[in-house]
Amino acid sequence: MGQLTITDHDGRAVAPEGLPPRARQVLGVLAAQHDRLLSKDGLADAIWGDRPPDKFVAALEHYVSVLRRRLEPGRPRAESFIVTRAGGYLFATDRAALDLAEVRELVAHGDAWPAGTPERVALRQRLIDAATALPFAEDEYATWAAGPRAEVRAAMITAHVEVGSAVEPVDPEQALRLARRAIDLDRYAERPYQIAMRASAALGRQDEALRWYEQCSRSLRAELGVDPADETRRLRDRIAADRVTALPVRTGTPHQTLHAGDGAPARDHPATAAHPRRRAGQVGADATLVPAIGPDQLAPDRGRWGRTRRDARRAPDGVLRRLPLRLMDTGPG
């Protein structure tokens, strides 16, 4: 992948560097359509579009001759991997190994197995190892390269998602790496975000998991004008709820915001010291401060508690309650 790589039947790398630009394009078009006969008219359309030279047939024959001499010096024309047949040319992968052909073969073999089976996952992993980059990097904007690049991109995303889902229960760190790579390939596909969210949560990084959701949401809204799917939102809600459950409960002894039951003043919490109106009446000395916020009040991208609702309510004693804390008297009374 990346730049075109060819290996001859003796296992030696055939480097296309240093070829004339048009000759390299001829090689790329033949490789993209490997094992299929391309007419000279079809080659000319792919390379020159609607403005081929007057003598394009002679030009194509010259470039093919250059390719054979430079890439297969001393090899008879009859044994060349560029086969002349019926007024056209064919890239024969039984004479020269081609990484794009290997990727396509791995895709086909993997698709033949049911989803989630060990055989399919193993083939997807082999595809990940083989497809380290998109093909035809030197011609990424050429019309003839667009189809194979999109094809390999889709295959790579599928492989990363399927392998990531398979390893997620046993190795969330690896699943997270695979999800990141899939997101790099397509930031609008939701399944990689879901894997990243679950893997981050499994690693105890709930804040990171919620940030993955926010990234997914921003990408979809900015580019496609849609919200994440219900499944993704439900996953976000579960992780947010687990995050609230995991928050430590703080005891009121060192930061008591009210007065102890015997009338002796306790130390003021910094948040209430400047706001006397927020102090309530008497509670026991063993009072405990318990979070009184829900998942919809969290600020996951900042890793801290969110603000309380603005529709503050007055308690029966007339005190305005706006602190994100609930006071529970756990003392003997």
mmCIF file of C-alpha atoms in Angstrom:
data_model
loop_
_atom_site.group_PDB
_atom_site.id
_atom_site.type_symbol
_atom_site.label_atom_id
_atom_site.label_comp_id
_atom_site.label_asym_id
_atom_site.label_seq_id
_atom_site.Cartn_x
_atom_site.Cartn_y
_atom_site.Cartn_z
ATOM 1 C CA MET A 1 0.000 0.000 0.000
ATOM 2 C CA GLY A 2 1.015 3.634 -0.154
ATOM 3 C CA GLN A 3 3.221 3.870 -3.188
ATOM 4 C CA LEU A 4 2.835 1.055 -5.690
ATOM 5 C CA THR A 5 4.857 -2.020 -4.696
ATOM 6 C CA ILE A 6 5.452 -5.020 -6.937
ATOM 7 C CA THR A 7 7.364 -8.235 -6.252
ATOM 8 C CA ASP A 8 8.457 -10.563 -9.011
ATOM 9 C CA HIS A 9 8.033 -14.327 -8.854
ATOM 10 C CA ASP A 10 11.572 -14.648 -7.440
ATOM 11 C CA GLY A 11 10.563 -12.544 -4.424
ATOM 12 C CA ARG A 12 12.538 -9.482 -5.484
ATOM 13 C CA ALA A 13 10.976 -6.047 -5.061
ATOM 14 C CA VAL A 14 10.301 -4.272 -8.338
ATOM 15 C CA ALA A 15 10.652 -0.553 -7.681
ATOM 16 C CA PRO A 16 8.749 1.803 -10.006
ATOM 17 C CA GLU A 17 10.723 4.851 -8.832
ATOM 18 C CA GLY A 18 12.520 6.730 -11.576
ATOM 19 C CA LEU A 19 9.997 5.814 -14.243
ATOM 20 C CA PRO A 20 8.644 8.523 -16.563
ATOM 21 C CA PRO A 21 5.420 9.927 -15.066
ATOM 22 C CA ARG A 22 3.219 8.621 -17.889
ATOM 23 C CA ALA A 23 4.788 5.171 -17.740
ATOM 24 C CA ARG A 24 4.141 5.048 -13.974
ATOM 25 C CA GLN A 25 0.519 6.059 -14.583
ATOM 26 C CA VAL A 26 0.130 3.248 -17.114
ATOM 27 C CA LEU A 27 1.483 0.850 -14.515
ATOM 28 C CA GLY A 28 -0.887 2.245 -11.858
ATOM 29 C CA VAL A 29 -3.970 1.910 -14.054
ATOM 30 C CA LEU A 30 -3.068 -1.668 -14.961
ATOM 31 C CA ALA A 31 -2.419 -2.483 -11.282
ATOM 32 C CA ALA A 32 -5.735 -0.947 -10.202
ATOM 33 C CA GLN A 33 -7.519 -3.225 -12.683
ATOM 34 C CA HIS A 34 -5.184 -6.195 -12.225
ATOM 35 C CA ASP A 35 -6.001 -9.499 -13.915
ATOM 36 C CA ARG A 36 -8.513 -7.734 -16.161
ATOM 37 C CA LEU A 37 -7.888 -6.868 -19.782
ATOM 38 C CA LEU A 38 -7.803 -3.142 -20.491
ATOM 39 C CA SER A 39 -8.128 -1.934 -24.040
ATOM 40 C CA LYS A 40 -5.770 0.728 -25.294
ATOM 41 C CA ASP A 41 -8.718 3.084 -25.632
ATOM 42 C CA GLY A 42 -9.607 2.460 -21.994
ATOM 43 C CA LEU A 43 -6.024 3.089 -20.912
ATOM 44 C CA ALA A 44 -5.931 6.313 -22.870
ATOM 45 C CA ASP A 45 -9.188 7.513 -21.254
ATOM 46 C CA ALA A 46 -7.837 6.791 -17.771
ATOM 47 C CA ILE A 47 -4.540 8.576 -18.370
ATOM 48 C CA TRP A 48 -5.423 11.508 -20.626
ATOM 49 C CA GLY A 49 -9.178 11.823 -20.164
ATOM 50 C CA ASP A 50 -10.882 13.488 -23.108
ATOM 51 C CA ARG A 51 -7.607 14.931 -24.455
ATOM 52 C CA PRO A 52 -5.467 12.008 -25.597
ATOM 53 C CA PRO A 53 -2.555 12.691 -27.968
ATOM 54 C CA ASP A 54 -3.095 12.072 -31.646
ATOM 55 C CA LYS A 55 -0.880 8.990 -31.577
ATOM 56 C CA PHE A 56 -1.908 7.642 -28.168
ATOM 57 C CA VAL A 57 -1.668 4.000 -29.278
ATOM 58 C CA ALA A 58 2.000 4.408 -30.166
ATOM 59 C CA ALA A 59 2.557 6.327 -26.927
ATOM 60 C CA LEU A 60 1.005 3.517 -24.842
ATOM 61 C CA GLU A 61 3.083 0.884 -26.607
ATOM 62 C CA HIS A 62 6.207 2.939 -25.865
ATOM 63 C CA TYR A 63 5.375 3.261 -22.155
ATOM 64 C CA VAL A 64 4.652 -0.465 -21.831
ATOM 65 C CA SER A 65 7.997 -1.198 -23.481
ATOM 66 C CA VAL A 66 9.722 1.144 -20.993
ATOM 67 C CA LEU A 67 8.020 -0.635 -18.083
ATOM 68 C CA ARG A 68 9.147 -4.054 -19.254
ATOM 69 C CA ARG A 69 12.744 -2.964 -19.796
ATOM 70 C CA ARG A 70 13.045 -1.075 -16.498
ATOM 71 C CA LEU A 71 11.139 -3.441 -14.225
ATOM 72 C CA GLU A 72 12.048 -6.786 -15.785
ATOM 73 C CA PRO A 73 15.450 -6.410 -17.395
ATOM 74 C CA GLY A 74 16.492 -9.485 -19.311
ATOM 75 C CA ARG A 75 13.117 -11.221 -19.008
ATOM 76 C CA PRO A 76 11.505 -12.346 -22.259
ATOM 77 C CA ARG A 77 8.422 -10.399 -23.277
ATOM 78 C CA ALA A 78 6.355 -13.590 -23.207
ATOM 79 C CA GLU A 79 7.083 -13.932 -19.468
ATOM 80 C CA SER A 80 6.358 -10.319 -18.548
ATOM 81 C CA PHE A 81 3.697 -9.567 -15.932
ATOM 82 C CA ILE A 82 2.336 -6.984 -18.353
ATOM 83 C CA VAL A 83 0.599 -9.268 -20.806
ATOM 84 C CA THR A 84 -0.353 -8.135 -24.305
ATOM 85 C CA ARG A 85 -3.669 -9.602 -25.345
ATOM 86 C CA ALA A 86 -6.392 -8.799 -27.897
ATOM 87 C CA GLY A 87 -5.458 -5.173 -28.479
ATOM 88 C CA GLY A 88 -4.941 -4.351 -24.814
ATOM 89 C CA TYR A 89 -2.883 -5.082 -21.724
ATOM 90 C CA LEU A 90 -3.315 -7.025 -18.501
ATOM 91 C CA PHE A 91 -1.435 -6.996 -15.171
ATOM 92 C CA ALA A 92 -0.989 -10.697 -14.351
ATOM 93 C CA THR A 93 -0.655 -11.283 -10.601
ATOM 94 C CA ASP A 94 0.421 -14.894 -11.179
ATOM 95 C CA ARG A 95 3.674 -13.437 -12.555
ATOM 96 C CA ALA A 96 4.186 -10.572 -10.107
ATOM 97 C CA ALA A 97 2.725 -10.207 -6.619
ATOM 98 C CA LEU A 98 0.734 -7.047 -6.011
ATOM 99 C CA ASP A 99 -0.249 -5.780 -2.561
ATOM 100 C CA LEU A 100 -3.594 -4.470 -3.812
ATOM 101 C CA ALA A 101 -4.438 -7.919 -5.143
ATOM 102 C CA GLU A 102 -3.538 -9.431 -1.754
ATOM 103 C CA VAL A 103 -5.859 -7.029 0.059
ATOM 104 C CA ARG A 104 -8.740 -7.791 -2.279
ATOM 105 C CA GLU A 105 -8.191 -11.505 -1.804
ATOM 106 C CA LEU A 106 -8.188 -11.142 1.983
ATOM 107 C CA VAL A 107 -11.435 -9.175 1.824
ATOM 108 C CA ALA A 108 -13.108 -11.856 -0.286
ATOM 109 C CA HIS A 109 -11.909 -14.705 1.944
ATOM 110 C CA GLY A 110 -12.945 -12.867 5.115
ATOM 111 C CA ASP A 111 -16.408 -12.090 3.754
ATOM 112 C CA ALA A 112 -16.941 -15.808 3.147
ATOM 113 C CA TRP A 113 -16.892 -16.492 6.926
ATOM 114 C CA PRO A 114 -19.748 -15.566 9.276
ATOM 115 C CA ALA A 115 -19.289 -12.373 11.273
ATOM 116 C CA GLY A 116 -17.446 -12.786 14.560
ATOM 117 C CA THR A 117 -15.916 -16.184 13.796
ATOM 118 C CA PRO A 118 -12.226 -16.644 14.651
ATOM 119 C CA GLU A 119 -11.405 -17.359 11.000
ATOM 120 C CA ARG A 120 -12.946 -14.105 9.839
ATOM 121 C CA VAL A 121 -11.273 -12.080 12.588
ATOM 122 C CA ALA A 122 -7.896 -13.635 11.730
ATOM 123 C CA LEU A 123 -8.308 -12.701 8.064
ATOM 124 C CA ARG A 124 -9.298 -9.159 9.030
ATOM 125 C CA GLN A 125 -6.137 -8.906 11.133
ATOM 126 C CA ARG A 126 -4.063 -10.055 8.164
ATOM 127 C CA LEU A 127 -5.716 -7.352 6.094
ATOM 128 C CA ILE A 128 -4.778 -4.740 8.713
ATOM 129 C CA ASP A 129 -1.184 -5.940 8.567
ATOM 130 C CA ALA A 130 -1.144 -5.825 4.750
ATOM 131 C CA ALA A 131 -2.987 -2.540 4.211
ATOM 132 C CA THR A 132 -0.893 -0.067 6.161
ATOM 133 C CA ALA A 133 -1.860 2.862 3.906
ATOM 134 C CA LEU A 134 -4.172 3.698 1.034
ATOM 135 C CA PRO A 135 -2.901 2.694 -2.408
ATOM 136 C CA PHE A 136 -1.533 4.972 -5.122
ATOM 137 C CA ALA A 137 -0.423 7.714 -2.754
ATOM 138 C CA GLU A 138 1.525 9.376 -5.563
ATOM 139 C CA ASP A 139 -1.657 9.584 -7.693
ATOM 140 C CA GLU A 140 -4.281 10.133 -4.999
ATOM 141 C CA TYR A 141 -6.103 12.792 -7.021
ATOM 142 C CA ALA A 142 -6.181 10.845 -10.273
ATOM 143 C CA THR A 143 -9.655 9.783 -11.368
ATOM 144 C CA TRP A 144 -8.552 6.214 -12.017
ATOM 145 C CA ALA A 145 -7.149 5.916 -8.456
ATOM 146 C CA ALA A 146 -10.280 7.153 -6.661
ATOM 147 C CA GLY A 147 -12.178 3.850 -6.884
ATOM 148 C CA PRO A 148 -9.400 1.565 -5.560
ATOM 149 C CA ARG A 149 -8.546 4.029 -2.771
ATOM 150 C CA ALA A 150 -12.185 4.179 -1.610
ATOM 151 C CA GLU A 151 -12.412 0.388 -1.827
ATOM 152 C CA VAL A 152 -9.334 -0.147 0.334
ATOM 153 C CA ARG A 153 -10.406 2.551 2.795
ATOM 154 C CA ALA A 154 -13.739 0.789 3.338
ATOM 155 C CA ALA A 155 -11.980 -2.570 3.752
ATOM 156 C CA MET A 156 -9.556 -1.105 6.301
ATOM 157 C CA ILE A 157 -12.363 0.481 8.341
ATOM 158 C CA THR A 158 -14.314 -2.779 8.366
ATOM 159 C CA ALA A 159 -11.246 -4.741 9.432
ATOM 160 C CA HIS A 160 -10.387 -2.347 12.266
ATOM 161 C CA VAL A 161 -13.985 -2.329 13.522
ATOM 162 C CA GLU A 162 -14.392 -6.117 13.424
ATOM 163 C CA VAL A 163 -11.047 -6.865 15.064
ATOM 164 C CA GLY A 164 -11.605 -4.078 17.605
ATOM 165 C CA SER A 165 -14.998 -5.509 18.547
ATOM 166 C CA ALA A 166 -13.490 -8.985 18.891
ATOM 167 C CA VAL A 167 -10.621 -7.963 21.195
ATOM 168 C CA GLU A 168 -12.551 -5.357 23.192
ATOM 169 C CA PRO A 169 -13.594 -7.724 26.039
ATOM 170 C CA VAL A 170 -10.058 -9.019 26.595
ATOM 171 C CA ASP A 171 -7.813 -6.157 25.472
ATOM 172 C CA PRO A 172 -9.592 -2.774 25.566
ATOM 173 C CA GLU A 173 -6.303 -0.947 25.021
ATOM 174 C CA GLN A 174 -5.807 -2.635 21.656
ATOM 175 C CA ALA A 175 -9.476 -2.089 20.814
ATOM 176 C CA LEU A 176 -9.011 1.611 21.496
ATOM 177 C CA ARG A 177 -5.992 1.784 19.185
ATOM 178 C CA LEU A 178 -7.942 0.088 16.408
ATOM 179 C CA ALA A 179 -10.905 2.406 16.921
ATOM 180 C CA ARG A 180 -8.662 5.474 16.708
ATOM 181 C CA ARG A 181 -7.254 4.263 13.399
ATOM 182 C CA ALA A 182 -10.735 3.647 12.021
ATOM 183 C CA ILE A 183 -11.827 7.137 13.079
ATOM 184 C CA ASP A 184 -8.794 8.592 11.307
ATOM 185 C CA LEU A 185 -9.959 6.828 8.140
ATOM 186 C CA ASP A 186 -13.593 7.953 8.473
ATOM 187 C CA ARG A 187 -14.664 10.392 11.181
ATOM 188 C CA TYR A 188 -18.340 10.009 10.293
ATOM 189 C CA ALA A 189 -18.651 6.264 10.960
ATOM 190 C CA GLU A 190 -20.216 5.682 14.389
ATOM 191 C CA ARG A 191 -19.124 2.117 15.128
ATOM 192 C CA PRO A 192 -15.478 3.099 15.749
ATOM 193 C CA TYR A 193 -16.648 5.783 18.188
ATOM 194 C CA GLN A 194 -18.773 3.212 20.007
ATOM 195 C CA ILE A 195 -15.770 0.900 20.355
ATOM 196 C CA ALA A 196 -13.623 3.798 21.591
ATOM 197 C CA MET A 197 -16.278 4.740 24.158
ATOM 198 C CA ARG A 198 -16.683 1.207 25.504
ATOM 199 C CA ALA A 199 -12.938 0.542 25.559
ATOM 200 C CA SER A 200 -12.195 3.817 27.378
ATOM 201 C CA ALA A 201 -14.901 3.069 29.937
ATOM 202 C CA ALA A 202 -13.544 -0.461 30.434
ATOM 203 C CA LEU A 203 -10.153 1.080 31.182
ATOM 204 C CA GLY A 204 -11.774 3.264 33.851
ATOM 205 C CA ARG A 205 -11.518 6.418 31.737
ATOM 206 C CA GLN A 206 -15.163 7.510 31.662
ATOM 207 C CA ASP A 207 -14.289 11.131 30.930
ATOM 208 C CA GLU A 208 -12.367 10.051 27.850
ATOM 209 C CA ALA A 209 -15.264 7.852 26.780
ATOM 210 C CA LEU A 210 -17.639 10.820 26.965
ATOM 211 C CA ARG A 211 -15.201 12.955 24.991
ATOM 212 C CA TRP A 212 -15.299 10.363 22.202
ATOM 213 C CA TYR A 213 -19.068 10.842 22.112
ATOM 214 C CA GLU A 214 -18.701 14.612 21.926
ATOM 215 C CA GLN A 215 -16.233 14.277 19.046
ATOM 216 C CA CYS A 216 -18.639 11.986 17.211
ATOM 217 C CA SER A 217 -21.523 14.381 17.788
ATOM 218 C CA ARG A 218 -19.572 17.426 16.600
ATOM 219 C CA SER A 219 -18.386 15.683 13.434
ATOM 220 C CA LEU A 220 -21.845 14.462 12.474
ATOM 221 C CA ARG A 221 -23.568 17.759 13.177
ATOM 222 C CA ALA A 222 -20.948 19.931 11.484
ATOM 223 C CA GLU A 223 -20.628 17.952 8.273
ATOM 224 C CA LEU A 224 -23.843 15.947 7.923
ATOM 225 C CA GLY A 225 -26.313 17.919 10.026
ATOM 226 C CA VAL A 226 -27.419 14.846 12.013
ATOM 227 C CA ASP A 227 -27.162 13.643 15.596
ATOM 228 C CA PRO A 228 -25.572 10.355 16.667
ATOM 229 C CA ALA A 229 -27.757 7.282 16.411
ATOM 230 C CA ASP A 230 -29.942 6.173 19.312
ATOM 231 C CA GLU A 231 -27.546 3.319 20.073
ATOM 232 C CA THR A 232 -24.639 5.743 20.451
ATOM 233 C CA ARG A 233 -26.663 8.089 22.654
ATOM 234 C CA ARG A 234 -27.817 5.259 24.907
ATOM 235 C CA LEU A 235 -24.195 4.167 25.293
ATOM 236 C CA ARG A 236 -23.289 7.728 26.289
ATOM 237 C CA ASP A 237 -26.052 7.782 28.891
ATOM 238 C CA ARG A 238 -24.936 4.471 30.419
ATOM 239 C CA ILE A 239 -21.331 5.649 30.690
ATOM 240 C CA ALA A 240 -22.423 8.981 32.201
ATOM 241 C CA ALA A 241 -24.585 7.173 34.775
ATOM 242 C CA ASP A 242 -21.702 4.836 35.664
ATOM 243 C CA ARG A 243 -19.453 7.862 36.045
ATOM 244 C CA VAL A 244 -21.815 9.423 38.610
ATOM 245 C CA THR A 245 -21.985 6.141 40.517
ATOM 246 C CA ALA A 246 -18.197 5.961 40.575
ATOM 247 C CA LEU A 247 -17.765 9.477 42.017
ATOM 248 C CA PRO A 248 -16.485 9.352 45.617
ATOM 249 C CA VAL A 249 -18.837 10.354 48.415
ATOM 250 C CA ARG A 250 -17.413 13.204 50.470
ATOM 251 C CA THR A 251 -17.979 13.388 54.195
ATOM 252 C CA GLY A 252 -18.918 16.683 55.733
ATOM 253 C CA THR A 253 -16.420 16.647 58.626
ATOM 254 C CA PRO A 254 -13.547 18.627 57.055
ATOM 255 C CA HIS A 255 -15.741 20.867 54.882
ATOM 256 C CA GLN A 256 -18.955 21.220 56.877
ATOM 257 C CA THR A 257 -21.126 23.907 55.354
ATOM 258 C CA LEU A 258 -23.621 23.980 58.250
ATOM 259 C CA HIS A 259 -23.500 24.001 62.021
ATOM 260 C CA ALA A 260 -23.043 20.887 64.108
ATOM 261 C CA GLY A 261 -25.955 19.585 66.164
ATOM 262 C CA ASP A 262 -24.581 20.886 69.456
ATOM 263 C CA GLY A 263 -24.531 24.445 68.157
ATOM 264 C CA ALA A 264 -20.754 24.624 67.729
ATOM 265 C CA PRO A 265 -19.808 26.139 64.360
ATOM 266 C CA ALA A 266 -18.074 23.800 61.913
ATOM 267 C CA ARG A 267 -15.525 24.837 59.253
ATOM 268 C CA ASP A 268 -17.095 26.557 56.262
ATOM 269 C CA HIS A 269 -16.728 25.067 52.821
ATOM 270 C CA PRO A 270 -14.997 27.574 50.488
ATOM 271 C CA ALA A 271 -18.008 27.542 48.188
ATOM 272 C CA THR A 272 -20.344 28.746 50.963
ATOM 273 C CA ALA A 273 -18.002 30.966 52.952
ATOM 274 C CA ALA A 274 -18.626 33.867 50.575
ATOM 275 C CA HIS A 275 -22.362 33.155 50.330
ATOM 276 C CA PRO A 276 -23.982 33.128 53.797
ATOM 277 C CA ARG A 277 -27.474 32.824 52.308
ATOM 278 C CA ARG A 278 -26.616 29.301 51.159
ATOM 279 C CA ARG A 279 -26.285 28.016 54.707
ATOM 280 C CA ALA A 280 -29.168 25.962 56.039
ATOM 281 C CA GLY A 281 -30.260 25.014 59.561
ATOM 282 C CA GLN A 282 -28.983 22.433 61.977
ATOM 283 C CA VAL A 283 -27.867 18.896 61.061
ATOM 284 C CA GLY A 284 -26.131 16.153 62.970
ATOM 285 C CA ALA A 285 -22.372 16.078 63.362
ATOM 286 C CA ASP A 286 -22.173 13.026 61.128
ATOM 287 C CA ALA A 287 -23.848 14.737 58.178
ATOM 288 C CA THR A 288 -22.689 13.488 54.782
ATOM 289 C CA LEU A 289 -22.574 15.417 51.531
ATOM 290 C CA VAL A 290 -23.931 13.361 48.627
ATOM 291 C CA PRO A 291 -23.891 14.400 44.949
ATOM 292 C CA ALA A 292 -27.345 15.555 43.868
ATOM 293 C CA ILE A 293 -26.766 15.724 40.100
ATOM 294 C CA GLY A 294 -27.681 13.417 37.258
ATOM 295 C CA PRO A 295 -25.996 12.454 33.976
ATOM 296 C CA ASP A 296 -27.669 15.355 32.175
ATOM 297 C CA GLN A 297 -25.874 17.812 34.480
ATOM 298 C CA LEU A 298 -22.356 16.507 33.906
ATOM 299 C CA ALA A 299 -19.680 18.312 31.927
ATOM 300 C CA PRO A 300 -17.867 15.231 30.543
ATOM 301 C CA ASP A 301 -15.465 17.136 28.328
ATOM 302 C CA ARG A 302 -14.117 19.036 31.317
ATOM 303 C CA GLY A 303 -13.880 16.142 33.748
ATOM 304 C CA ARG A 304 -15.785 17.953 36.543
ATOM 305 C CA TRP A 305 -19.277 18.256 37.877
ATOM 306 C CA GLY A 306 -21.681 20.373 35.904
ATOM 307 C CA ARG A 307 -23.818 23.170 37.240
ATOM 308 C CA THR A 308 -27.145 22.716 38.974
ATOM 309 C CA ARG A 309 -30.335 23.668 37.175
ATOM 310 C CA ARG A 310 -31.039 27.380 37.119
ATOM 311 C CA ASP A 311 -34.637 26.979 38.313
ATOM 312 C CA ALA A 312 -33.509 27.033 41.951
ATOM 313 C CA ARG A 313 -36.229 26.204 44.443
ATOM 314 C CA ARG A 314 -36.886 27.538 47.883
ATOM 315 C CA ALA A 315 -37.042 25.118 50.781
ATOM 316 C CA PRO A 316 -39.848 25.401 53.367
ATOM 317 C CA ASP A 317 -37.571 27.439 55.600
ATOM 318 C CA GLY A 318 -37.206 30.049 52.841
ATOM 319 C CA VAL A 319 -33.542 29.357 52.098
ATOM 320 C CA LEU A 320 -32.590 29.435 48.416
ATOM 321 C CA ARG A 321 -30.924 26.090 47.519
ATOM 322 C CA ARG A 322 -28.505 26.217 44.567
ATOM 323 C CA LEU A 323 -25.502 24.150 45.661
ATOM 324 C CA PRO A 324 -24.976 20.838 43.756
ATOM 325 C CA LEU A 325 -25.071 18.958 47.054
ATOM 326 C CA ARG A 326 -27.751 17.193 49.071
ATOM 327 C CA LEU A 327 -27.410 17.097 52.836
ATOM 328 C CA MET A 328 -28.235 13.808 54.524
ATOM 329 C CA ASP A 329 -28.202 13.505 58.290
ATOM 330 C CA THR A 330 -26.526 10.173 58.968
ATOM 331 C CA GLY A 331 -26.062 10.804 62.670
ATOM 332 C CA PRO A 332 -28.111 9.317 65.423
ATOM 333 C CA GLY A 333 -30.407 12.394 65.447
#
